[in-house]
XYZ file of C-alpha atoms in Angstrom:
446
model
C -131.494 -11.169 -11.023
C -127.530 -10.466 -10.882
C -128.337 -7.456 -8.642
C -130.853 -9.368 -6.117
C -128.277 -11.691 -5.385
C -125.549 -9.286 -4.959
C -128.197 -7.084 -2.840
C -128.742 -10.635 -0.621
C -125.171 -11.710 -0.649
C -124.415 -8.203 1.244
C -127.167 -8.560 3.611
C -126.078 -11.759 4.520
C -122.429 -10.269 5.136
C -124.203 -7.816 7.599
C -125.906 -10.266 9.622
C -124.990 -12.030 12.931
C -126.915 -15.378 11.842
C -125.689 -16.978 8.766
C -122.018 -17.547 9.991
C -123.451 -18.923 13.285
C -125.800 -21.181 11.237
C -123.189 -22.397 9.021
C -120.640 -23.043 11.985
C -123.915 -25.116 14.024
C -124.499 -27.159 11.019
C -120.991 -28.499 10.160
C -120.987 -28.762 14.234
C -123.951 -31.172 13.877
C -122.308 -33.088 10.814
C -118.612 -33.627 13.308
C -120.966 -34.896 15.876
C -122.566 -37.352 13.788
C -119.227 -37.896 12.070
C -117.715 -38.490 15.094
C -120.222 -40.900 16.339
C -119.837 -43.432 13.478
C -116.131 -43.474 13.896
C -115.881 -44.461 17.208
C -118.699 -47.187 16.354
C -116.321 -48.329 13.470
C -112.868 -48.335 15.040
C -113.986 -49.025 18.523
C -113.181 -52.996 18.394
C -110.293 -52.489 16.575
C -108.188 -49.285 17.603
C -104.687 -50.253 18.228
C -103.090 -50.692 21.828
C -101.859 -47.191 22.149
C -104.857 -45.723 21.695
C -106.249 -47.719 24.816
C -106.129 -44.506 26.885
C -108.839 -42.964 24.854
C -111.867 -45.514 25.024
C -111.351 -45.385 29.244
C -114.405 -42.860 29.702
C -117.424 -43.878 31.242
C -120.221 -42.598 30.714
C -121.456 -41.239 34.078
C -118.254 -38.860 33.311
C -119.191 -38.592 29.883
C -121.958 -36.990 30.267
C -121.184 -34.770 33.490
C -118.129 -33.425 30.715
C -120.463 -32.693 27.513
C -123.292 -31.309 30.152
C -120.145 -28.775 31.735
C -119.052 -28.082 28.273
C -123.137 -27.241 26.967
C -123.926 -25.418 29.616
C -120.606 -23.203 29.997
C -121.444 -22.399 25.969
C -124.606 -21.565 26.820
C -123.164 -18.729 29.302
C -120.338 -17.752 27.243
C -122.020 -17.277 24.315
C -125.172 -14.775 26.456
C -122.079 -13.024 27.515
C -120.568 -12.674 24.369
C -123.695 -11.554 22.720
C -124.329 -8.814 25.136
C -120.869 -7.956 25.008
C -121.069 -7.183 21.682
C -124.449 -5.568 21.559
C -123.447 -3.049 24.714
C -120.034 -2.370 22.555
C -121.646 -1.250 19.037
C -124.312 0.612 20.966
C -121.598 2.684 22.648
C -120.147 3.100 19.385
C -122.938 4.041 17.494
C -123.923 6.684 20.000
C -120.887 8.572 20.013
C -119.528 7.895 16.553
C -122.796 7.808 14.647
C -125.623 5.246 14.101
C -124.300 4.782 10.537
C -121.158 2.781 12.047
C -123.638 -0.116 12.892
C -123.050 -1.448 9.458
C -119.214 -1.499 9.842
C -119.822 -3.542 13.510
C -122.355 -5.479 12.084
C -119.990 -6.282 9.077
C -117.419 -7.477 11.361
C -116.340 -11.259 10.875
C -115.065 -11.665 14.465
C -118.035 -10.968 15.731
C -119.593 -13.485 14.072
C -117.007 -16.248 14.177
C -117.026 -15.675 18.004
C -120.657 -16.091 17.949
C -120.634 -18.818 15.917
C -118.016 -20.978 17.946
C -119.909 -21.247 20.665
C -122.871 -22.396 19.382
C -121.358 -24.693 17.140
C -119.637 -26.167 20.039
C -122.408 -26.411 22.280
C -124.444 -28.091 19.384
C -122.194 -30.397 19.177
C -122.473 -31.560 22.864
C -125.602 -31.888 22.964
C -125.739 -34.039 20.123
C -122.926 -36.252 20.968
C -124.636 -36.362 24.396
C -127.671 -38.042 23.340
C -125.263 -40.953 22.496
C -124.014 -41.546 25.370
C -125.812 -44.364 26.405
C -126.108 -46.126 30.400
C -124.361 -49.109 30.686
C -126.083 -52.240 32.656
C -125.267 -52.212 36.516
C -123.199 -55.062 36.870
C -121.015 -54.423 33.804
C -117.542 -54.156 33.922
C -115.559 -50.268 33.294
C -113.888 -51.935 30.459
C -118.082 -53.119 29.070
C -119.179 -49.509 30.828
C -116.585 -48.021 28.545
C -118.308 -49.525 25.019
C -121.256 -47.010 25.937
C -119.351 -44.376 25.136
C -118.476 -42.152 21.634
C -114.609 -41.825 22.668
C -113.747 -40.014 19.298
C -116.781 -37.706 19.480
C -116.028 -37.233 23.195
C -112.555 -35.564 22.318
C -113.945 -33.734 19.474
C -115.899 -32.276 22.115
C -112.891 -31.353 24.546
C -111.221 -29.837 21.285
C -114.333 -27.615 20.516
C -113.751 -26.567 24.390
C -109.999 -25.445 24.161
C -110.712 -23.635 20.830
C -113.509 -22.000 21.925
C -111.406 -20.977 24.996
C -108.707 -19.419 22.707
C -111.870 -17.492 20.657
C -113.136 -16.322 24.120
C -109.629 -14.757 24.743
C -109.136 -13.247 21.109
C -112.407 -11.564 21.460
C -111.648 -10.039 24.658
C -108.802 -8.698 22.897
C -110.879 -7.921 20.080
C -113.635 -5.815 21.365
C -111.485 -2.893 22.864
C -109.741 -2.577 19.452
C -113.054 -2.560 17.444
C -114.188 0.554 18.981
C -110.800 2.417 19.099
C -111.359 5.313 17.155
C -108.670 5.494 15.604
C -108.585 1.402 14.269
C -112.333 3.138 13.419
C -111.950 5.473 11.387
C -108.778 3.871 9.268
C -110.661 0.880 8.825
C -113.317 3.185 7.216
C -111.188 4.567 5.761
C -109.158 1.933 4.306
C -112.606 0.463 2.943
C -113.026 3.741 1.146
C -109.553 4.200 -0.192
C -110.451 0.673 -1.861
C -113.957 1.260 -3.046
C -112.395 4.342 -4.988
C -109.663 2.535 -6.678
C -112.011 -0.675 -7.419
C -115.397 0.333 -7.935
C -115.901 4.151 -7.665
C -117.681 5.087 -9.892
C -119.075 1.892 -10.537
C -118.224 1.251 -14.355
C -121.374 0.338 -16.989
C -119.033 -0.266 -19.938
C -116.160 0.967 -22.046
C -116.382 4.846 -21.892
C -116.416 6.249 -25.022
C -115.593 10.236 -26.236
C -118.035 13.251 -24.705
C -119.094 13.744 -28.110
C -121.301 10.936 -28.277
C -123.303 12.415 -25.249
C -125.204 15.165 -26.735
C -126.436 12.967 -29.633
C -127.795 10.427 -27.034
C -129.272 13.114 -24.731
C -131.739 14.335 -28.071
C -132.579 10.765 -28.984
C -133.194 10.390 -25.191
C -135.545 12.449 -24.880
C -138.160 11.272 -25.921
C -137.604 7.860 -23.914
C -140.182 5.833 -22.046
C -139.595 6.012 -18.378
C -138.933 2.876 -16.685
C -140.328 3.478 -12.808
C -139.662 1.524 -9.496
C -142.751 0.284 -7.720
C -141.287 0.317 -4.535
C -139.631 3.290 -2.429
C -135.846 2.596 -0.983
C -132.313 3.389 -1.240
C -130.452 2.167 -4.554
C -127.963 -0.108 -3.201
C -126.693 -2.142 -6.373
C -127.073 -1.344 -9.958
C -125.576 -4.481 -11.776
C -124.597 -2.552 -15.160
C -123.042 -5.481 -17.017
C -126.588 -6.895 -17.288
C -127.863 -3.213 -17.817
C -125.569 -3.097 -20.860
C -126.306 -6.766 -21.946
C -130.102 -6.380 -21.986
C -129.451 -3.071 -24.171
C -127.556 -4.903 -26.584
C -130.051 -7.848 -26.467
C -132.986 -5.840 -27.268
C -131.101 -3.089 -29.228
C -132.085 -0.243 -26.554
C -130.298 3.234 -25.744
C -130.963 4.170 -21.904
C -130.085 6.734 -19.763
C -129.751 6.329 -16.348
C -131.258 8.942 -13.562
C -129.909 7.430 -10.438
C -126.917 5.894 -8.897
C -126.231 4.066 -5.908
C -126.809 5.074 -2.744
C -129.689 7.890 -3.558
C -133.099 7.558 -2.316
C -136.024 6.607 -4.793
C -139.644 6.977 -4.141
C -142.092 4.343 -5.801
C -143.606 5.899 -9.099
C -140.059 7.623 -9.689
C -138.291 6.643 -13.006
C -134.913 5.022 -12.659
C -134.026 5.316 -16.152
C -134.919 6.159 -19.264
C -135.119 3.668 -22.683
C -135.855 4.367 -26.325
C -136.283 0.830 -28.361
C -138.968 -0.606 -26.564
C -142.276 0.412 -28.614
C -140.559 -2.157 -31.254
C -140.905 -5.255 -29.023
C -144.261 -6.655 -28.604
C -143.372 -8.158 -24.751
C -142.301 -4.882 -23.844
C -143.608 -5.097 -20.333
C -141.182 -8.580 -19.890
C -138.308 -6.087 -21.202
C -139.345 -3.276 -18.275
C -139.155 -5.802 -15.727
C -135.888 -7.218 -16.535
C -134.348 -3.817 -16.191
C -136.184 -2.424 -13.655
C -134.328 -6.011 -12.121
C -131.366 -4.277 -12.573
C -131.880 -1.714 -9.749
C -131.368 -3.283 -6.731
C -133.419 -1.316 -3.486
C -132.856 -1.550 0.159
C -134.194 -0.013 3.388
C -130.544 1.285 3.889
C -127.676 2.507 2.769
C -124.787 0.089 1.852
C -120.806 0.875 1.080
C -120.700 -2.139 -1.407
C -121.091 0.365 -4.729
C -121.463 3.349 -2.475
C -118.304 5.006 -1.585
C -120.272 8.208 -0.677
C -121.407 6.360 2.457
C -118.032 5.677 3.769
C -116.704 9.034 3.211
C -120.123 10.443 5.202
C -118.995 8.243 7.858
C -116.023 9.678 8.122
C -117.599 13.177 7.903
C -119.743 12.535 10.681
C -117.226 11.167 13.376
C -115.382 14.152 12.512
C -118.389 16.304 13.276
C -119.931 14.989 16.339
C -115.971 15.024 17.221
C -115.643 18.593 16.852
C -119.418 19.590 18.488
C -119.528 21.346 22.162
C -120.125 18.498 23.949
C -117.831 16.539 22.525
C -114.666 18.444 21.374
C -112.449 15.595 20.602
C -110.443 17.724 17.534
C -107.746 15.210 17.314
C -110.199 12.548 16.249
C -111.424 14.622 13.418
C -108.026 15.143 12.530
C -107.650 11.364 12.248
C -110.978 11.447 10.143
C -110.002 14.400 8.171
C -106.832 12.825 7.060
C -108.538 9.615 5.472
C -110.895 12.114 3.647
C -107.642 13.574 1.867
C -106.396 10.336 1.030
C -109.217 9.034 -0.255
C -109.945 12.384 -2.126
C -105.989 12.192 -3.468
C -106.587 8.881 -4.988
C -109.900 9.513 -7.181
C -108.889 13.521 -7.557
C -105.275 11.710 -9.540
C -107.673 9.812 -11.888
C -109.534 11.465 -14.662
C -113.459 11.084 -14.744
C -115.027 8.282 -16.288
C -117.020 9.077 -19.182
C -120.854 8.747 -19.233
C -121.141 7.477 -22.484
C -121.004 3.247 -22.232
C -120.568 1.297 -25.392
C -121.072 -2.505 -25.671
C -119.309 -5.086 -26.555
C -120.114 -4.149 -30.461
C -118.966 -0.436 -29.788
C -122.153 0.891 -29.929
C -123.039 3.434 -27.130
C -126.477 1.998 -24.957
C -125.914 3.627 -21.889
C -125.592 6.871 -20.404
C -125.088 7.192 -16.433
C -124.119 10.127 -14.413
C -121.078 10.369 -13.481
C -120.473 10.252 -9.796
C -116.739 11.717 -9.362
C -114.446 14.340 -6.917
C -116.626 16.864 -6.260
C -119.649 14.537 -4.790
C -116.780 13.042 -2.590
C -115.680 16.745 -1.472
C -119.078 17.517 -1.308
C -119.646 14.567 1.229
C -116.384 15.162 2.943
C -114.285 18.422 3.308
C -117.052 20.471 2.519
C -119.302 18.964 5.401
C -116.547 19.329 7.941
C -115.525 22.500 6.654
C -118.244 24.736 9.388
C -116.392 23.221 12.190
C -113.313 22.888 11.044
C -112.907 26.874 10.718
C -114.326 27.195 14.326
C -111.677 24.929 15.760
C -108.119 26.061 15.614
C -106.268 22.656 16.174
C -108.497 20.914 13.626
C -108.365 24.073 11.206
C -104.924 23.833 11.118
C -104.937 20.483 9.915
C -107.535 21.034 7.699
C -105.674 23.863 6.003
C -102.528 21.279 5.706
C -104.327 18.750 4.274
C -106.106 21.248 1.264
C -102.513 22.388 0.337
C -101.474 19.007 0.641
C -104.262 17.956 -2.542
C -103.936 21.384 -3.937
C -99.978 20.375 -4.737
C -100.628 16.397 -5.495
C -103.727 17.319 -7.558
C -102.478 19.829 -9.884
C -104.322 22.307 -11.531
C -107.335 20.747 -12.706
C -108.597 20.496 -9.115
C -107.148 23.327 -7.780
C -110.547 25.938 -8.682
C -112.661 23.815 -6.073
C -109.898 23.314 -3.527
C -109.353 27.245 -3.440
C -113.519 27.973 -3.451
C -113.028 25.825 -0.270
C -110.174 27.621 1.514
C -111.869 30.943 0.901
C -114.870 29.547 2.380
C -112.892 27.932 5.355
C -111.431 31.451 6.004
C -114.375 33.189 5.253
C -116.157 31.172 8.423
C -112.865 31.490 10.519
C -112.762 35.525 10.316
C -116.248 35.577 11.597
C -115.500 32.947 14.313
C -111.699 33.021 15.475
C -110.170 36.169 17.220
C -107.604 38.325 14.684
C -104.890 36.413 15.761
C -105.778 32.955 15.335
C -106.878 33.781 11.624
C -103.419 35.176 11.009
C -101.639 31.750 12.499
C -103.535 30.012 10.166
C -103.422 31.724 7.135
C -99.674 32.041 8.338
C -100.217 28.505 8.281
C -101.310 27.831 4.996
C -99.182 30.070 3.077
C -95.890 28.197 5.156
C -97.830 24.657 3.832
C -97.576 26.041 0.051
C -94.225 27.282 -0.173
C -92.833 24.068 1.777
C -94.809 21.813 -0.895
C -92.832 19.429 -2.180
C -92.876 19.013 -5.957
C -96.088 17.004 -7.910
C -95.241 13.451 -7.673
């Protein structure tokens, strides 16, 4: 249940109605608000206030109808602002970035404002009511919701000073380079808070192999639909293997694709219970699916976003090197944060110390895999970006000490490998010349 409602909590993140909705209905509550305090303080507002409650409401209405109607407009151009904007994006960074656009709370505030506001006008507008013919301005003016009226003009001026910050807004959005450290950014902090998503305490690698034998013979617990994992809520894995004194293995992790039939984990324990079929479904609960990918447990997403700006930067038609550059740095910090931390182990204990879970381990060489290595083809075809590429690798290669250093030299040799058969003799030399200046100028392990 845990996971479902993370899985709809991050849909609702990534959608350009709930904001909006939640913005029109407080708009609807101010109007009506609004409306009862003018009815209550009306015949007894001081003096000083006697400037408000002047309005009548021939002019009442001709404001909230200007107001509506210029909402109306704003808000059509807004939307197709924004539509024309991530569809630019998408096509020439990548029709994964839609999530990151669609993610964006400007967007949807901006959205939001103005229909809040012209909600809000058209309900306070319906109050407005005609005064008789022969009554006095000062009777006319008793028609009138002054305090709703102004809320109104407020709305107006704010939504003015939205208008202006999304102008501003939009161009920056779809910088690359506010882009790509956004992603980034996002990716840097997925690592360091989530990546890989912990089930438990680990525990030693000893326990592993004992768990693997009494695994396998386990009764496989299948999905019965096909998706994307996007959420695996592994407190509640952990707590319904304690609960009904299970050992599991798990076969996925987020972000992979499952096909319905496949099993998403394996349990031993369950021939004991007699409502062993209730005990399937509340794990198979556990494993959240979607239609797509999301970056909320799934770091590998936002490093192949990364991956693939920097490709279609460096393709023919494109060529664009110093945006991959920009892309290929964020990959090696993101890869020097998780490549400093040891791997988590796959063994997960509960709360009683007693190992229940084992999960893959998801660690530095997926995220190389979905990064440098991806990039690698072009890089070594492109000498600007190659240069930087071999910077960056002796960059990790010196912060990551020696426990990394076997996969970051399998990569240079493969980078040059591509580059001899690609580059003439003489831009090979500049950048193995290049590499071998980046090494001895290393500064020391911090």
């Amino acid at each position: 249940m845990k996971s479902y409602i993370l899985n709809t909590l991050d849909d609702i993140r990534s959608s350009y109605w709930f904001i909006p909705l939640i913005m029109a209905i407080i708009a609807a509550a101010l109007s009506y608000i609004g409306i009862r305090v003018d009815s209550a303080i009306g015949d007894t507002a001081p003096e000083w206030l006697g400037w408000l409650f002047d309005n009548q409401p021939e002019g009442a209405r001709a404001v909230l109808s200007t107001v509506a109607g210029s909402m109306v407009t704003v808000g059509g151009v807004v939307f197709s602002i924004t539509l024309v904007s991530v569809s630019n994006a998408a096509f020439q960074f990548g029709p994964r970035l839609l999530t990151t656009f669609m993610r964006d709370r400007s967007n949807q505030i901006t959205l939001g404002t103005f229909t809040a506001t012209f909600l809000y006008c058209l309900l306070v507008l319906r109050a407005v009511q005609s005064a008789p013919a022969d009554a006095s301005d000062e009777m006319a003016s008793e028609f009138v919701p002054h305090i709703a009226l102004l809320g109104a003009i407020a709305l107006a001026i704010c939504s003015i000073g939205v208008l202006i910050y999304f102008i501003h807004h939009v161009p920056q959005s779809i910088h690359v380079s506010r882009l790509v450290a956004g992603i980034g950014s996002e990716l840097c902090s997925q690592l360091d808070e989530r990546f890989p998503t912990p089930l438990g305490e680990g525990s030693e690698t000893s326990d592993r192999d004992a768990l693997e034998e009494k695994l396998s013979d386990g009764r496989a617990i299948r999905v019965n639909k096909s998706g994307y994992i996007r959420i695996i809520d592994g407190e509640s894995l952990i707590a319904l293997a304690s609960k009904y004194d299970l050992t599991i293995e798990l076969l996925c992790l987020p972000g992979g694709f499952i096909t319905s039939g496949d099993a998403a984990m394996r349990v031993v324990g369950l021939e004991a219970h007699e409502d062993s079929d209730a005990i399937e479904s509340e794990l198979r609960a556990v494993v959240a699916l979607g239609a797509m990918r999301t970056p909320m447990q799934d770091a590998g997403f936002l490093a192949e976003e990364l991956s693939e700006i920097a490709l279609r930067a460096l393709s023919p038609g494109v060529n664009d090197p110093h945006t991959a550059i920009t892309a290929m740095h964020w990959m090696g910090a993101a890869l020097t944060l998780l490549g400093e931390r040891e791997d988590l182990f796959s063994v997960r204990r509960d709360e009683n110390d007693a190992p229940r879970v084992l999960a893959p381990v998801d660690g530095f060489d997926n995220l190389m895999r979905a990064s440098l290595w991806r990039v690698l083809p072009f890089a070594a075809r492109n000498v600007t970006a190659g240069e930087q590429f071999v910077a960056m690798t002796e960059h990790l290669r010196v912060r990551l000490g020696e426990e990394r250093r076997k996969q970051l030299d399998d990569l240079m040799e493969c980078f040059f490998e591509i580059a001899r058969e690609s580059l003439t003799a003489e831009e090979v030399k500049y950048l193995t010349a290049k590499a071998q200046t980046c090494r001895e100028k290393a500064p020391e392990r911090v």
